[in-house]
XYZ file of C-alpha atoms in Angstrom:
345
model
C 88.961 49.535 -39.439
C 89.844 52.615 -36.809
C 91.440 52.133 -33.600
C 88.375 51.899 -31.822
C 87.164 49.283 -33.570
C 91.082 47.335 -33.312
C 90.244 48.229 -29.328
C 87.043 46.323 -29.333
C 88.837 42.675 -31.560
C 91.672 43.316 -29.536
C 89.741 42.303 -26.535
C 88.203 39.646 -27.548
C 90.959 38.325 -29.025
C 92.090 38.250 -25.297
C 88.709 36.289 -24.062
C 89.375 33.878 -26.329
C 93.081 33.289 -25.971
C 92.268 33.170 -21.868
C 89.964 30.060 -22.556
C 91.976 27.847 -25.486
C 95.423 28.804 -23.509
C 94.088 26.621 -20.208
C 93.172 23.952 -23.396
C 95.989 24.231 -24.851
C 97.944 23.094 -21.561
C 95.831 20.335 -20.787
C 96.714 19.068 -24.012
C 99.614 19.439 -24.350
C 99.824 17.842 -20.575
C 97.941 15.154 -21.409
C 100.216 14.141 -24.698
C 103.413 13.990 -24.212
C 102.511 12.218 -19.746
C 100.353 9.732 -22.025
C 100.925 10.184 -25.539
C 97.690 10.927 -26.648
C 95.390 12.895 -28.412
C 92.790 14.233 -26.150
C 90.033 14.569 -28.885
C 87.809 14.678 -26.617
C 89.047 16.853 -24.155
C 85.806 19.758 -25.632
C 83.090 17.370 -24.556
C 84.021 18.279 -20.145
C 83.834 21.922 -22.084
C 79.995 20.575 -23.333
C 79.289 18.993 -19.930
C 79.857 21.307 -17.857
C 78.185 24.112 -19.178
C 74.975 22.276 -19.511
C 75.018 21.073 -16.577
C 75.549 23.967 -14.685
C 72.440 24.745 -17.125
C 70.123 22.131 -16.024
C 70.720 23.259 -11.512
C 69.918 26.666 -13.188
C 66.804 25.596 -15.848
C 65.488 22.864 -12.060
C 66.505 19.729 -13.792
C 67.896 16.920 -12.558
C 71.604 16.795 -13.923
C 72.003 14.483 -16.597
C 75.652 13.995 -16.657
C 74.600 11.859 -13.198
C 73.913 9.062 -14.630
C 76.520 9.522 -16.624
C 79.187 9.296 -14.257
C 77.028 6.548 -12.970
C 77.428 4.257 -15.811
C 81.038 4.850 -16.656
C 81.982 4.490 -13.010
C 80.427 1.143 -12.904
C 81.940 0.613 -16.266
C 85.061 1.600 -14.628
C 84.852 -0.447 -11.701
C 84.056 -4.244 -13.077
C 87.254 -3.074 -15.437
C 89.238 -2.338 -12.409
C 88.271 -5.817 -10.396
C 88.884 -8.290 -13.676
C 92.341 -6.725 -13.670
C 93.061 -7.563 -10.079
C 91.226 -11.383 -10.500
C 93.373 -11.487 -13.892
C 96.912 -10.583 -11.155
C 95.164 -12.504 -8.023
C 95.286 -9.485 -5.819
C 92.087 -7.596 -4.815
C 91.416 -4.054 -6.211
C 92.826 -0.602 -5.305
C 90.004 0.496 -2.890
C 90.197 4.314 -3.642
C 89.942 3.227 -7.208
C 86.801 1.169 -6.339
C 85.951 3.985 -3.757
C 85.971 6.422 -6.993
C 84.399 4.430 -9.995
C 81.449 3.290 -7.873
C 80.949 3.958 -4.083
C 81.433 8.203 -5.201
C 79.207 8.697 -7.871
C 75.939 5.985 -6.032
C 76.633 8.852 -3.131
C 76.489 11.261 -4.933
C 73.236 9.841 -6.840
C 71.672 9.535 -4.057
C 72.330 12.454 -2.123
C 71.259 15.032 -5.122
C 67.911 13.503 -6.107
C 64.968 15.249 -5.620
C 66.933 18.153 -3.997
C 66.216 21.346 -5.202
C 68.874 22.551 -7.285
C 67.544 25.377 -8.466
C 67.605 27.229 -5.049
C 71.640 26.174 -4.611
C 73.043 29.365 -4.776
C 76.116 30.013 -8.118
C 78.632 29.134 -6.628
C 77.171 26.040 -5.194
C 75.771 24.962 -8.251
C 79.699 25.954 -9.409
C 80.778 22.900 -7.208
C 78.163 20.530 -7.149
C 79.435 20.257 -10.823
C 83.253 20.247 -10.523
C 81.831 17.882 -8.569
C 79.863 15.796 -10.425
C 81.910 16.246 -14.153
C 84.859 15.913 -13.261
C 85.625 12.778 -11.865
C 84.421 11.072 -15.511
C 88.355 12.332 -16.623
C 89.785 9.267 -14.690
C 86.898 7.182 -15.430
C 87.066 7.587 -18.903
C 90.902 6.994 -18.753
C 90.753 3.228 -17.098
C 87.595 2.552 -19.332
C 89.703 3.361 -22.642
C 93.030 4.292 -22.563
C 94.797 2.303 -19.932
C 94.225 -1.159 -22.079
C 95.601 0.822 -24.862
C 97.793 2.416 -22.757
C 101.420 0.104 -24.598
C 100.172 0.500 -27.899
C 101.534 3.537 -30.711
C 99.773 6.853 -30.916
C 98.127 5.971 -33.810
C 96.183 3.571 -31.779
C 95.174 6.160 -29.025
C 94.194 8.239 -31.613
C 91.715 6.661 -32.708
C 90.459 5.163 -29.742
C 90.357 8.528 -28.724
C 88.396 9.979 -31.558
C 86.505 7.346 -30.860
C 85.998 7.662 -27.243
C 84.907 11.513 -29.336
C 82.068 9.901 -30.745
C 80.521 8.526 -27.899
C 80.341 11.121 -25.385
C 78.652 12.934 -28.149
C 75.794 11.414 -28.390
C 76.391 11.148 -24.846
C 75.617 14.728 -24.769
C 72.830 14.552 -27.051
C 71.283 11.572 -24.968
C 72.156 13.474 -21.620
C 70.890 17.245 -22.673
C 68.676 17.051 -26.153
C 69.756 19.234 -28.895
C 69.310 22.831 -27.676
C 70.823 24.501 -26.386
C 72.164 26.273 -23.114
C 73.294 29.006 -21.410
C 74.631 29.960 -17.679
C 74.399 32.183 -15.502
C 76.859 35.307 -15.589
C 79.273 35.238 -12.354
C 79.235 39.221 -12.822
C 77.394 41.290 -14.118
C 79.480 44.585 -13.507
C 80.420 46.724 -16.338
C 83.789 48.812 -16.722
C 84.064 51.155 -19.110
C 88.056 52.140 -20.148
C 87.922 54.535 -23.363
C 86.549 53.761 -25.615
C 86.332 49.959 -24.656
C 83.589 48.519 -22.269
C 84.566 45.940 -20.676
C 82.387 42.889 -18.423
C 82.924 41.303 -15.556
C 82.324 37.993 -17.502
C 85.330 38.951 -20.125
C 87.596 39.897 -16.634
C 86.975 36.098 -14.500
C 87.380 34.413 -17.428
C 90.527 35.938 -17.745
C 91.796 36.028 -13.739
C 90.619 32.635 -13.797
C 92.562 31.804 -16.740
C 95.457 33.478 -15.417
C 95.167 32.322 -11.450
C 94.623 28.392 -12.988
C 97.919 28.324 -15.511
C 99.719 29.893 -12.388
C 98.745 27.134 -10.325
C 99.240 24.149 -12.580
C 103.101 26.185 -13.295
C 103.444 25.349 -9.446
C 101.794 22.371 -8.943
C 104.501 21.157 -11.897
C 107.293 22.550 -10.061
C 106.380 22.005 -5.975
C 104.066 19.246 -5.668
C 105.435 15.339 -5.702
C 102.494 14.800 -7.811
C 103.316 17.317 -10.097
C 107.096 16.435 -9.795
C 106.263 13.117 -11.282
C 103.908 14.500 -14.097
C 106.802 16.025 -15.442
C 109.175 12.663 -14.527
C 106.886 10.422 -16.704
C 106.827 13.418 -19.263
C 110.263 13.258 -19.928
C 110.768 9.725 -20.148
C 107.816 6.929 -19.316
C 111.007 4.095 -18.616
C 112.202 5.648 -16.693
C 109.561 6.902 -14.241
C 108.478 3.606 -13.944
C 112.529 2.804 -12.627
C 111.867 4.907 -9.827
C 108.665 4.089 -8.080
C 105.815 6.268 -10.708
C 103.201 4.384 -11.792
C 101.812 4.995 -15.586
C 98.764 4.385 -14.786
C 98.009 6.524 -11.768
C 100.315 9.082 -14.036
C 97.295 9.123 -16.436
C 94.780 8.819 -13.868
C 96.230 12.640 -12.839
C 96.614 14.155 -15.851
C 92.897 12.888 -16.534
C 91.450 14.073 -13.585
C 93.541 17.974 -14.241
C 93.051 17.899 -17.980
C 88.488 17.416 -16.244
C 89.232 20.248 -14.358
C 90.188 22.691 -16.803
C 87.610 21.583 -19.361
C 84.911 22.481 -16.673
C 85.916 25.256 -15.734
C 86.685 26.263 -19.130
C 82.988 25.506 -20.094
C 82.072 27.688 -16.692
C 83.603 30.652 -17.808
C 82.164 30.718 -21.236
C 78.598 29.203 -21.089
C 77.090 33.024 -19.898
C 78.435 34.628 -23.198
C 77.910 32.069 -25.830
C 74.725 29.172 -25.854
C 75.874 25.711 -25.519
C 74.605 23.082 -27.501
C 75.944 19.290 -27.194
C 77.948 19.338 -29.598
C 80.288 23.119 -29.154
C 82.856 22.134 -27.250
C 84.387 20.093 -29.850
C 84.598 23.221 -32.294
C 85.831 25.613 -28.853
C 88.783 22.200 -28.045
C 90.287 22.199 -31.845
C 90.918 26.420 -31.318
C 93.134 25.211 -28.355
C 94.708 22.383 -30.684
C 95.757 24.445 -32.836
C 97.741 26.431 -29.939
C 99.610 23.506 -28.630
C 100.436 22.057 -32.078
C 101.797 25.840 -32.188
C 103.306 24.354 -28.972
C 104.756 21.106 -30.984
C 102.394 19.427 -27.814
C 105.465 19.708 -26.186
C 106.494 23.283 -24.999
C 103.806 24.739 -22.350
C 104.754 28.249 -23.073
C 105.273 28.217 -26.904
C 101.406 26.896 -26.852
C 100.483 28.979 -24.260
C 101.966 32.190 -26.642
C 100.572 29.788 -29.911
C 96.903 30.390 -27.738
C 96.598 34.294 -27.945
C 97.780 34.258 -31.529
C 95.150 31.728 -32.536
C 92.833 33.789 -30.327
C 93.957 37.743 -32.189
C 93.356 35.648 -35.198
C 89.734 34.960 -35.001
C 88.719 37.786 -33.877
C 90.147 39.054 -36.854
C 89.742 37.408 -38.910
C 85.903 37.888 -37.501
C 86.024 41.525 -38.990
C 87.911 41.072 -42.476
C 86.338 36.949 -43.575
C 83.606 36.596 -40.719
C 82.029 33.907 -43.311
C 86.139 32.613 -43.159
C 87.148 32.395 -39.374
C 86.860 28.923 -38.849
C 88.789 28.426 -41.868
C 91.342 30.530 -40.537
C 92.035 29.717 -37.442
C 92.051 26.247 -38.544
C 93.850 26.446 -41.422
C 96.631 27.869 -39.577
C 98.188 24.375 -38.998
C 98.904 24.040 -42.192
C 101.864 25.686 -42.763
C 102.232 25.087 -38.802
C 103.090 21.679 -39.822
C 104.939 22.165 -42.801
C 107.223 24.264 -41.102
C 107.447 21.194 -37.823
C 108.228 18.422 -41.115
C 111.220 20.351 -42.710
C 113.037 22.030 -39.357
C 112.459 18.341 -37.314
C 114.694 15.491 -36.955
C 113.031 11.996 -37.066
C 112.807 10.419 -33.169
C 111.400 6.464 -33.679
C 109.271 6.122 -30.894
C 110.092 5.370 -26.766
C 109.761 1.307 -26.289
C 107.770 0.424 -23.796
């Protein structure tokens, strides 16, 4: 290996790390607030990328139907819960779960989405896929909010398997790519840097900075931080756990969809591609103990570099090397951490 090759590998590692850092932060957020190991994070990558690809191919995005069905189920859950509690269902929840997907379907059917600009297609992709986050939380996780982490993990794996099947049904087995956000090419010494790569890194940094600002300066961000620190205490001061759960799932969906949009011009995305990508983000989150955002981000850089250099030295085993990293990390944490009882409800 010479210096030029090392620089190319370093560049690839940084590009990969930009996405893994976003996913790691989303996984840490969901776990600290809800105690859920969010296995379906990768499906939002897939749905975001393939929804955008469907529009660019002149097809009606099948995720609209997924939103309609999942929203109807979430609305039914909310209505049944309201009837049992002898109260009226929250209007904003019924609007999000039932009215919004129906209106979206009525507005988009028959439209030539292929002729729309790239920014409009991205905005529509976000509008279609991001609401699936709160819907998924309402249907799968909110009824189990007071159970153990193990039960939540089982539900998370089950949701992942169902969504993979839904992705296969909606998009088929063929992979797709999308139009790059930038066609520019820059030369820096021996490196050739594509505009798409720069967009990925810049967007990731902007989103990470935006999340950091939101957690420290906004009321909703402070509510999420309070719930993460002490759920019982947050409940006592009027922060509703279900609201916190839906909000962090909304943010996780935003991160997943944007990640899918950013990577889809560089790699072919299939219905099950997102799981592998999110799993590398999970390795980075584990390095951070599923608790520390800065350490998780640093772990993402390490995972990106390890994957990049492993592809040069042992390309056939790069996935094995990256995923095997979780073993020494878990061993080290098990030897250095104290036993902590799960917080009672």
